[in-house]
Amino acid sequence: MTDLTLVIANKNYSSWSLRPWLAMSELGIPFAERMVKFDSDDWERNIEHLSPTRLVPVLWEGEPGRGFATFDTIAILERLHELFPAAGIWPKGARARSRARSLVAEFHSGYAALRNAMPMNIRSSLPGKGASAEVKADIDRLCSRWREARQAFGAQGPFLFGDFTAADAFFAPVASRFETYAVPLEAEARAYQQALLATDGMRKWSTAARQETEFVPMDEPYQSPPA
């Protein structure tokens, strides 16, 4: 197997980077990490070489910038499924896989009110910020999706489909958002959120995120730069 490198950005902010990073970490897929922080000299010097789209994340097979690149989070998850078919990227059952992919695709292309009003910011506590009727509607719909998946497929474990899969990695940044913005959750959604936050990978990512000091204005709509 060719060595894998995942190009990511700031752990405090980059929800899209977190998703494949957590999937690989929790499912035992070996990889190297290459961080390129937003608004940095490293980004300006290297992002064009490291990312065909100038966005993150990017999965490289072989040397970054020279090997084979897969970009966009969903495409990365699908590529990992092809490279490691026994790793459990997606659930085992055909209907469960279809539902998992549906949930991931729906969030990837929707829930704009939630994603825009409550950007991921692990090191901050911003209770109540970003709340609106549109955001509440997104949260209610998402929690309903979680509840339906748990009831239909999740009896064997704490995650959406029992065991941890890419669908859970996809919603880990949402679990973090709900913590940052102190979003009230009903019991089942709260239990699922806490299961995500308690994974080894999420704890390691969050610890690193809280140690970052960079301030990216675009991702900080509710706070001013430090003096």
Coordinates of N, CA and C in Angstrom, one line a residue:
M1 N 0.8 -1.2 0.0 CA 0.0 0.0 0.0 C 0.9 1.2 0.0
T2 N 0.6 2.2 -0.9 CA 1.3 3.4 -1.0 C 1.0 4.2 0.3
D3 N 2.1 4.9 0.8 CA 1.9 5.8 1.9 C 0.8 6.9 1.7
L4 N 0.0 7.1 2.7 CA -1.0 8.1 2.6 C -0.6 9.4 3.4
T5 N -0.9 10.6 2.8 CA -0.8 11.8 3.6 C -2.1 12.6 3.4
L6 N -2.6 13.1 4.6 CA -3.8 13.9 4.5 C -3.4 15.3 4.8
V7 N -3.7 16.2 3.9 CA -3.5 17.6 4.0 C -4.7 18.3 4.7
I8 N -4.4 18.9 5.8 CA -5.5 19.6 6.5 C -5.2 21.0 6.9
A9 N -6.1 21.7 7.5 CA -5.9 23.1 8.0 C -6.1 23.1 9.5
N10 N -6.2 24.3 10.0 CA -6.3 24.5 11.5 C -7.3 23.5 12.1
K11 N -6.9 22.9 13.2 CA -7.8 21.9 13.9 C -8.9 22.7 14.6
N12 N -8.7 23.9 15.0 CA -9.8 24.6 15.6 C -10.9 24.9 14.7
Y13 N -10.7 25.2 13.4 CA -11.6 25.7 12.5 C -12.1 24.7 11.4
S14 N -11.2 23.8 10.9 CA -11.4 23.1 9.7 C -12.3 21.9 9.9
S15 N -13.6 22.0 9.8 CA -14.5 20.9 10.0 C -14.3 19.9 8.9
W16 N -14.1 20.4 7.7 CA -13.9 19.4 6.6 C -12.7 18.6 6.7
S17 N -11.6 19.2 7.3 CA -10.4 18.4 7.5 C -10.6 17.3 8.6
L18 N -11.4 17.7 9.6 CA -11.6 16.7 10.7 C -12.3 15.5 10.2
R19 N -13.1 15.5 9.3 CA -13.9 14.4 8.9 C -13.1 13.2 8.4
P20 N -12.3 13.3 7.4 CA -11.5 12.1 7.0 C -10.4 11.8 8.0
W21 N -9.8 12.8 8.7 CA -8.8 12.6 9.7 C -9.4 11.7 10.8
L22 N -10.6 12.0 11.3 CA -11.2 11.2 12.3 C -11.6 9.8 11.8
A23 N -12.1 9.7 10.6 CA -12.4 8.3 10.1 C -11.1 7.5 10.0
M24 N -10.1 8.0 9.5 CA -8.8 7.2 9.4 C -8.3 6.9 10.8
S25 N -8.3 7.9 11.7 CA -7.8 7.6 13.0 C -8.6 6.6 13.8
E26 N -9.9 6.7 13.8 CA -10.7 5.7 14.5 C -10.8 4.3 13.9
L27 N -10.6 4.2 12.6 CA -10.7 3.0 11.9 C -9.3 2.3 11.6
G28 N -8.3 2.9 12.2 CA -7.0 2.3 12.1 C -6.3 2.3 10.8
I29 N -6.5 3.3 10.0 CA -5.9 3.5 8.7 C -4.7 4.4 8.8
P30 N -3.5 3.9 8.6 CA -2.3 4.6 8.8 C -2.1 5.8 7.8
F31 N -1.7 7.0 8.3 CA -1.5 8.1 7.4 C -0.6 9.1 8.1
A32 N 0.0 10.0 7.3 CA 0.8 11.1 7.8 C -0.1 12.3 7.6
E33 N 0.1 13.3 8.5 CA -0.7 14.5 8.5 C 0.2 15.7 8.0
R34 N -0.3 16.5 7.1 CA 0.4 17.7 6.7 C -0.6 18.9 6.9
M35 N -0.3 19.7 7.9 CA -1.2 20.9 8.2 C -0.6 22.1 7.5
V36 N -1.6 22.8 6.8 CA -1.3 24.1 6.2 C -2.3 25.1 6.8
K37 N -1.9 25.9 7.7 CA -2.8 26.8 8.4 C -3.3 27.9 7.5
F38 N -4.6 28.2 7.7 CA -5.3 29.3 7.0 C -4.5 30.7 7.2
D39 N -4.5 31.5 6.2 CA -4.0 32.9 6.3 C -2.5 32.9 6.8
S40 N -1.7 31.9 6.4 CA -0.3 31.8 6.8 C 0.6 31.8 5.6
D41 N 1.9 32.1 5.9 CA 2.9 32.1 4.8 C 3.0 30.7 4.2
D42 N 2.9 29.7 5.1 CA 2.9 28.3 4.6 C 1.8 28.0 3.6
W43 N 0.6 28.5 3.9 CA -0.5 28.4 2.9 C -0.2 29.0 1.6
E44 N 0.3 30.3 1.6 CA 0.5 31.0 0.4 C 1.6 30.3 -0.4
R45 N 2.6 29.8 0.3 CA 3.8 29.2 -0.5 C 3.4 27.8 -1.0
N46 N 2.6 27.0 -0.3 CA 2.5 25.6 -0.6 C 1.1 25.1 -1.0
I47 N 0.0 25.8 -0.8 CA -1.3 25.2 -1.0 C -1.5 24.9 -2.5
E48 N -1.0 25.6 -3.4 CA -1.2 25.3 -4.8 C -0.5 24.0 -5.2
H49 N 0.7 23.7 -4.5 CA 1.4 22.5 -4.7 C 0.7 21.3 -4.0
L50 N 0.1 21.6 -2.9 CA -0.5 20.5 -2.1 C -2.0 20.2 -2.4
S51 N -2.7 21.1 -3.0 CA -4.1 20.9 -3.3 C -4.4 21.4 -4.7
P52 N -5.0 20.5 -5.5 CA -5.4 20.9 -6.9 C -6.5 21.9 -6.9
T53 N -7.2 22.0 -5.8 CA -8.3 23.0 -5.7 C -8.0 24.2 -4.8
R54 N -6.8 24.2 -4.2 CA -6.5 25.2 -3.2 C -7.4 25.1 -2.0
L55 N -8.0 24.0 -1.8 CA -8.8 23.8 -0.6 C -8.3 22.5 0.1
V56 N -8.8 22.4 1.4 CA -8.5 21.2 2.2 C -9.8 20.6 2.6
P57 N -9.8 19.2 2.8 CA -8.6 18.3 2.9 C -8.3 17.8 1.5
V58 N -7.1 17.2 1.4 CA -6.7 16.4 0.2 C -6.0 15.2 0.7
L59 N -6.3 14.0 0.1 CA -5.6 12.8 0.4 C -4.7 12.5 -0.7
W60 N -3.4 12.3 -0.3 CA -2.3 12.0 -1.3 C -1.9 10.5 -1.1
E61 N -1.9 9.8 -2.2 CA -1.2 8.5 -2.2 C 0.1 8.7 -2.8
G62 N 1.2 8.5 -2.0 CA 2.5 8.8 -2.5 C 2.9 10.2 -2.0
E63 N 3.9 10.7 -2.6 CA 4.5 12.0 -2.1 C 3.5 13.1 -2.4
P64 N 3.1 14.0 -1.4 CA 2.2 15.1 -1.6 C 2.7 16.0 -2.7
G65 N 1.9 16.3 -3.6 CA 2.2 17.2 -4.8 C 2.7 16.4 -6.0
R66 N 3.1 15.1 -5.8 CA 3.6 14.3 -6.9 C 2.8 13.0 -7.1
G67 N 2.2 12.5 -6.0 CA 1.4 11.3 -6.1 C 0.1 11.5 -6.7
F68 N -0.9 10.7 -6.2 CA -2.3 10.7 -6.7 C -3.1 11.4 -5.6
A69 N -3.8 12.4 -6.0 CA -4.6 13.3 -5.1 C -6.1 12.9 -5.2
T70 N -6.8 12.8 -4.1 CA -8.2 12.8 -4.0 C -8.7 14.0 -3.1
F71 N -9.6 14.8 -3.7 CA -10.0 16.0 -2.9 C -11.5 16.0 -2.8
D72 N -12.0 16.8 -1.9 CA -13.4 16.8 -1.4 C -13.6 15.7 -0.4
T73 N -14.2 16.0 0.7 CA -14.3 15.1 1.8 C -15.0 13.8 1.4
I74 N -16.2 13.9 0.8 CA -16.9 12.7 0.4 C -16.1 11.8 -0.5
A75 N -15.4 12.4 -1.5 CA -14.6 11.6 -2.4 C -13.4 10.9 -1.7
I76 N -12.9 11.6 -0.6 CA -11.8 11.0 0.2 C -12.4 9.8 0.9
L77 N -13.5 9.9 1.5 CA -14.1 8.8 2.2 C -14.4 7.6 1.3
E78 N -14.8 7.9 0.1 CA -15.1 6.8 -0.9 C -13.8 6.2 -1.4
R79 N -12.7 7.0 -1.5 CA -11.4 6.4 -1.9 C -10.9 5.5 -0.8
L80 N -11.0 5.9 0.4 CA -10.6 5.1 1.6 C -11.4 3.8 1.6
H81 N -12.6 3.8 1.3 CA -13.4 2.6 1.2 C -12.9 1.7 0.2
E82 N -12.4 2.2 -1.0 CA -11.9 1.4 -2.0 C -10.5 0.8 -1.6
L83 N -9.7 1.6 -0.9 CA -8.4 1.2 -0.6 C -8.4 0.2 0.6
F84 N -9.4 0.4 1.5 CA -9.4 -0.4 2.7 C -10.9 -1.0 2.9
P85 N -11.3 -1.9 2.0 CA -12.7 -2.3 2.1 C -13.1 -3.0 3.3
A86 N -12.1 -3.5 4.1 CA -12.5 -4.2 5.4 C -12.4 -3.3 6.6
A87 N -12.1 -2.0 6.4 CA -11.9 -1.1 7.5 C -13.1 -0.7 8.2
G88 N -14.3 -0.8 7.5 CA -15.5 -0.3 8.0 C -15.8 1.1 7.8
I89 N -15.3 1.7 6.7 CA -15.6 3.1 6.4 C -17.1 3.3 6.3
W90 N -17.8 2.4 5.6 CA -19.3 2.4 5.6 C -19.9 1.2 6.3
P91 N -21.1 1.2 6.7 CA -21.7 0.1 7.4 C -21.7 -1.2 6.5
K92 N -21.9 -2.3 7.1 CA -21.8 -3.6 6.3 C -23.1 -3.8 5.5
G93 N -24.3 -3.6 6.0 CA -25.5 -3.8 5.2 C -25.7 -2.9 4.1
A94 N -26.3 -3.4 3.0 CA -26.5 -2.5 1.8 C -27.4 -1.4 2.1
R95 N -28.5 -1.6 2.9 CA -29.4 -0.5 3.2 C -28.8 0.5 4.1
A96 N -28.1 0.0 5.1 CA -27.4 0.8 6.0 C -26.3 1.7 5.3
R97 N -25.6 1.1 4.4 CA -24.6 1.9 3.6 C -25.4 3.0 2.8
S98 N -26.5 2.6 2.2 CA -27.2 3.6 1.4 C -27.7 4.8 2.3
R99 N -28.2 4.4 3.5 CA -28.7 5.5 4.4 C -27.5 6.3 4.9
A100 N -26.4 5.7 5.2 CA -25.2 6.5 5.6 C -24.8 7.5 4.6
R101 N -24.7 7.0 3.3 CA -24.3 7.9 2.2 C -25.3 9.0 2.0
S102 N -26.6 8.7 2.2 CA -27.6 9.7 2.0 C -27.5 10.8 3.1
L103 N -27.2 10.4 4.3 CA -27.1 11.4 5.4 C -25.9 12.3 5.2
V104 N -24.8 11.7 4.8 CA -23.6 12.4 4.5 C -23.8 13.4 3.3
A105 N -24.4 12.9 2.3 CA -24.6 13.8 1.1 C -25.5 14.9 1.4
E106 N -26.6 14.6 2.2 CA -27.6 15.7 2.5 C -26.9 16.8 3.3
F107 N -26.0 16.4 4.3 CA -25.4 17.4 5.1 C -24.4 18.2 4.2
H108 N -23.6 17.5 3.4 CA -22.6 18.1 2.5 C -23.2 19.2 1.7
S109 N -24.4 19.0 1.2 CA -25.0 20.0 0.2 C -26.1 20.9 0.9
G110 N -26.4 20.6 2.2 CA -27.5 21.4 2.8 C -27.1 21.9 4.1
Y111 N -28.1 22.2 4.9 CA -28.0 22.7 6.3 C -27.1 24.0 6.3
A112 N -27.4 24.8 5.3 CA -26.5 26.0 5.2 C -26.7 27.0 6.4
A113 N -27.9 27.1 6.9 CA -28.1 28.0 8.1 C -27.3 27.6 9.3
L114 N -27.3 26.3 9.6 CA -26.5 25.8 10.7 C -25.0 25.9 10.5
R115 N -24.6 25.6 9.3 CA -23.1 25.6 9.0 C -22.6 27.0 9.0
N116 N -23.4 27.9 8.5 CA -22.9 29.3 8.3 C -23.0 30.1 9.7
A117 N -24.1 29.8 10.4 CA -24.3 30.6 11.7 C -23.5 30.1 12.8
M118 N -23.1 28.8 12.8 CA -22.3 28.2 13.9 C -21.1 27.5 13.3
P119 N -20.1 28.2 12.8 CA -18.9 27.6 12.3 C -18.2 26.9 13.4
M120 N -17.4 25.8 13.1 CA -16.7 25.1 14.1 C -15.6 26.0 14.7
N121 N -15.6 25.9 16.1 CA -14.6 26.7 16.8 C -14.4 26.0 18.2
I122 N -13.6 25.0 18.2 CA -13.5 24.1 19.3 C -13.0 24.8 20.6
R123 N -12.1 25.8 20.5 CA -11.5 26.3 21.7 C -12.4 27.4 22.3
S124 N -13.5 27.8 21.7 CA -14.3 28.8 22.2 C -15.6 28.3 22.8
S125 N -16.2 29.1 23.7 CA -17.5 28.9 24.2 C -18.4 30.1 23.9
L126 N -19.4 29.8 23.1 CA -20.3 30.9 22.5 C -21.7 30.5 22.7
P127 N -22.2 30.3 23.9 CA -23.6 29.9 24.1 C -24.6 30.9 23.5
G128 N -25.5 30.3 22.7 CA -26.6 31.1 22.2 C -26.3 31.8 20.9
K129 N -25.0 32.0 20.6 CA -24.6 32.7 19.3 C -25.1 31.9 18.1
G130 N -25.6 32.6 17.1 CA -26.0 32.0 15.9 C -27.4 31.4 15.9
A131 N -28.0 31.5 17.0 CA -29.4 30.9 17.1 C -30.4 31.7 16.3
S132 N -31.2 31.0 15.5 CA -32.3 31.7 14.7 C -33.3 30.6 14.4
A133 N -34.4 31.0 13.9 CA -35.4 30.0 13.5 C -34.9 29.1 12.4
E134 N -34.2 29.6 11.5 CA -33.7 28.8 10.4 C -32.6 27.8 10.9
V135 N -31.8 28.2 11.9 CA -30.8 27.3 12.4 C -31.5 26.2 13.3
K136 N -32.5 26.6 14.0 CA -33.3 25.6 14.8 C -33.9 24.6 13.9
A137 N -34.5 25.0 12.8 CA -35.1 24.1 11.9 C -34.0 23.1 11.4
D138 N -32.8 23.6 11.0 CA -31.8 22.7 10.6 C -31.4 21.7 11.7
I139 N -31.3 22.2 12.9 CA -30.9 21.3 14.1 C -32.0 20.3 14.3
D140 N -33.3 20.7 14.3 CA -34.4 19.7 14.5 C -34.4 18.7 13.4
R141 N -34.2 19.1 12.2 CA -34.1 18.1 11.1 C -33.0 17.1 11.2
L142 N -31.8 17.6 11.6 CA -30.6 16.8 11.7 C -30.8 15.8 12.9
C143 N -31.3 16.3 14.0 CA -31.5 15.4 15.1 C -32.6 14.3 14.8
S144 N -33.5 14.7 14.0 CA -34.5 13.7 13.5 C -33.8 12.6 12.7
R145 N -32.9 13.0 11.8 CA -32.2 12.1 11.0 C -31.4 11.1 11.9
W146 N -30.7 11.7 12.8 CA -29.9 10.9 13.8 C -30.8 9.9 14.5
R147 N -31.9 10.3 15.0 CA -32.8 9.4 15.7 C -33.3 8.3 14.8
E148 N -33.7 8.6 13.6 CA -34.2 7.6 12.7 C -33.1 6.6 12.4
A149 N -31.9 7.0 12.1 CA -30.8 6.1 11.8 C -30.5 5.2 13.0
R150 N -30.4 5.8 14.2 CA -30.2 5.0 15.4 C -31.3 3.9 15.6
Q151 N -32.5 4.3 15.4 CA -33.6 3.4 15.6 C -33.6 2.3 14.6
A152 N -33.2 2.6 13.4 CA -33.3 1.6 12.3 C -32.0 0.7 12.2
F153 N -30.9 1.3 12.6 CA -29.6 0.6 12.3 C -28.6 0.6 13.5
G154 N -28.9 1.3 14.6 CA -27.9 1.5 15.6 C -28.0 0.7 16.9
A155 N -28.7 -0.4 16.9 CA -29.0 -1.1 18.1 C -27.7 -1.7 18.7
Q156 N -26.7 -2.0 17.9 CA -25.5 -2.7 18.4 C -24.4 -1.8 19.0
G157 N -24.6 -0.5 19.0 CA -23.5 0.3 19.5 C -24.0 1.8 19.7
P158 N -23.2 2.7 20.1 CA -23.6 4.1 20.4 C -23.6 5.0 19.2
F159 N -23.2 4.5 18.0 CA -23.1 5.4 16.8 C -24.4 5.2 15.9
L160 N -24.4 5.9 14.8 CA -25.6 5.9 14.0 C -25.9 4.5 13.5
F161 N -24.9 3.8 13.1 CA -25.1 2.4 12.6 C -24.5 1.4 13.5
G162 N -24.5 1.6 14.8 CA -23.9 0.7 15.8 C -22.4 1.0 15.9
D163 N -21.6 0.5 15.0 CA -20.2 0.7 15.0 C -19.8 2.0 14.4
F164 N -18.7 2.6 14.7 CA -18.2 3.9 14.2 C -18.0 3.7 12.6
T165 N -18.5 4.6 11.9 CA -18.3 4.6 10.4 C -18.0 6.1 9.9
A166 N -17.9 6.2 8.6 CA -17.6 7.5 8.0 C -18.8 8.5 8.3
A167 N -20.0 8.0 8.5 CA -21.1 8.8 8.8 C -20.9 9.5 10.1
D168 N -20.4 8.8 11.1 CA -20.1 9.4 12.4 C -19.0 10.4 12.3
A169 N -18.0 10.1 11.6 CA -16.9 11.1 11.4 C -17.4 12.3 10.7
F170 N -18.4 12.2 9.9 CA -18.9 13.4 9.2 C -19.7 14.3 10.1
F171 N -20.3 13.7 11.2 CA -21.1 14.5 12.1 C -20.3 14.9 13.3
A172 N -19.1 14.5 13.5 CA -18.3 14.9 14.6 C -18.1 16.4 14.7
P173 N -17.9 17.1 13.6 CA -17.8 18.6 13.7 C -19.1 19.2 14.2
V174 N -20.2 18.6 13.9 CA -21.5 19.1 14.3 C -21.7 18.9 15.8
A175 N -21.2 17.7 16.3 CA -21.2 17.5 17.8 C -20.4 18.6 18.5
S176 N -19.3 19.0 17.9 CA -18.4 20.0 18.4 C -19.1 21.4 18.4
R177 N -19.8 21.7 17.3 CA -20.6 22.9 17.2 C -21.6 23.0 18.3
F178 N -22.3 21.9 18.5 CA -23.4 21.9 19.6 C -22.8 22.2 21.0
E179 N -21.5 21.7 21.2 CA -20.9 22.0 22.4 C -20.5 23.5 22.5
T180 N -19.9 24.0 21.5 CA -19.4 25.4 21.5 C -20.6 26.4 21.7
Y181 N -21.7 26.1 21.0 CA -22.8 27.1 21.1 C -23.9 26.7 22.1
A182 N -23.6 25.6 22.9 CA -24.5 25.2 24.0 C -25.9 24.9 23.4
V183 N -26.0 24.2 22.4 CA -27.3 23.9 21.8 C -28.0 22.8 22.6
P184 N -29.2 23.1 23.1 CA -29.9 22.1 23.9 C -30.4 21.0 23.0
L185 N -30.2 19.7 23.4 CA -30.5 18.6 22.6 C -31.4 17.6 23.5
E186 N -32.3 16.9 22.8 CA -33.1 15.9 23.5 C -32.2 14.7 23.7
A187 N -32.7 13.8 24.6 CA -31.8 12.8 25.2 C -31.0 12.0 24.2
E188 N -31.7 11.5 23.1 CA -31.0 10.6 22.2 C -30.0 11.3 21.4
A189 N -30.3 12.5 21.0 CA -29.3 13.3 20.2 C -28.1 13.7 21.1
R190 N -28.4 14.0 22.4 CA -27.3 14.3 23.3 C -26.4 13.1 23.6
A191 N -27.0 11.9 23.7 CA -26.2 10.7 23.9 C -25.3 10.5 22.7
Y192 N -25.8 10.7 21.5 CA -25.0 10.4 20.3 C -23.9 11.5 20.2
Q193 N -24.2 12.8 20.5 CA -23.2 13.8 20.5 C -22.1 13.5 21.4
Q194 N -22.4 13.0 22.6 CA -21.4 12.7 23.6 C -20.5 11.5 23.2
A195 N -21.2 10.5 22.5 CA -20.4 9.4 22.0 C -19.4 9.8 21.0
L196 N -19.7 10.8 20.2 CA -18.8 11.3 19.2 C -17.6 12.0 19.9
L197 N -18.0 12.9 20.8 CA -16.9 13.7 21.5 C -16.0 12.8 22.3
A198 N -16.5 11.7 22.7 CA -15.7 10.8 23.6 C -14.7 9.9 22.8
T199 N -14.8 9.8 21.5 CA -13.9 9.0 20.7 C -12.4 9.4 20.9
D200 N -11.5 8.5 20.9 CA -10.1 8.8 21.1 C -9.6 9.9 20.1
G201 N -10.0 9.7 18.8 CA -9.6 10.6 17.8 C -10.1 12.0 18.0
M202 N -11.4 12.1 18.4 CA -12.0 13.5 18.7 C -11.3 14.1 19.9
R203 N -11.0 13.4 20.9 CA -10.3 14.0 22.0 C -8.9 14.5 21.6
K204 N -8.2 13.7 20.8 CA -6.9 14.2 20.4 C -7.0 15.4 19.5
W205 N -7.9 15.4 18.6 CA -8.1 16.6 17.7 C -8.4 17.8 18.5
S206 N -9.4 17.6 19.4 CA -9.8 18.8 20.2 C -8.7 19.3 21.1
T207 N -7.9 18.4 21.7 CA -6.8 18.9 22.5 C -5.8 19.8 21.7
A208 N -5.5 19.3 20.5 CA -4.6 20.1 19.6 C -5.3 21.4 19.2
A209 N -6.6 21.4 18.9 CA -7.3 22.6 18.5 C -7.3 23.6 19.6
R210 N -7.4 23.2 20.8 CA -7.4 24.2 21.9 C -6.0 24.8 22.2
Q211 N -5.0 24.2 21.6 CA -3.6 24.8 21.8 C -3.3 25.8 20.6
E212 N -4.1 25.8 19.6 CA -3.9 26.7 18.5 C -4.2 28.2 18.9
T213 N -3.4 29.1 18.4 CA -3.6 30.5 18.8 C -4.0 31.4 17.6
E214 N -4.0 30.9 16.4 CA -4.3 31.7 15.2 C -5.7 32.1 15.3
F215 N -6.0 33.4 14.8 CA -7.3 33.9 14.8 C -7.6 34.2 13.3
V216 N -8.6 33.5 12.8 CA -9.0 33.7 11.4 C -10.4 34.4 11.3
P217 N -10.4 35.7 11.0 CA -11.6 36.5 11.1 C -12.8 35.8 10.4
M218 N -12.7 35.2 9.2 CA -13.8 34.6 8.5 C -14.5 33.6 9.4
D219 N -13.7 32.9 10.2 CA -14.3 31.8 11.1 C -14.6 32.3 12.5
E220 N -14.5 33.6 12.7 CA -14.8 34.2 14.0 C -15.8 35.3 14.0
P221 N -17.1 35.0 13.6 CA -18.0 36.1 13.4 C -18.5 36.7 14.7
Y222 N -18.2 36.1 15.8 CA -18.7 36.6 17.1 C -17.7 37.1 18.1
Q223 N -16.4 37.1 17.6 CA -15.3 37.6 18.5 C -14.4 38.5 17.7
S224 N -13.7 39.4 18.4 CA -12.8 40.3 17.9 C -11.4 39.7 18.0
P225 N -10.4 40.1 17.1 CA -9.1 39.6 17.2 C -8.5 40.0 18.6
P226 N -7.6 39.1 19.1 CA -7.0 39.5 20.4 C -6.1 40.7 20.3
A227 N -6.1 41.5 21.3 CA -5.3 42.7 21.3 C -3.8 42.4 21.2

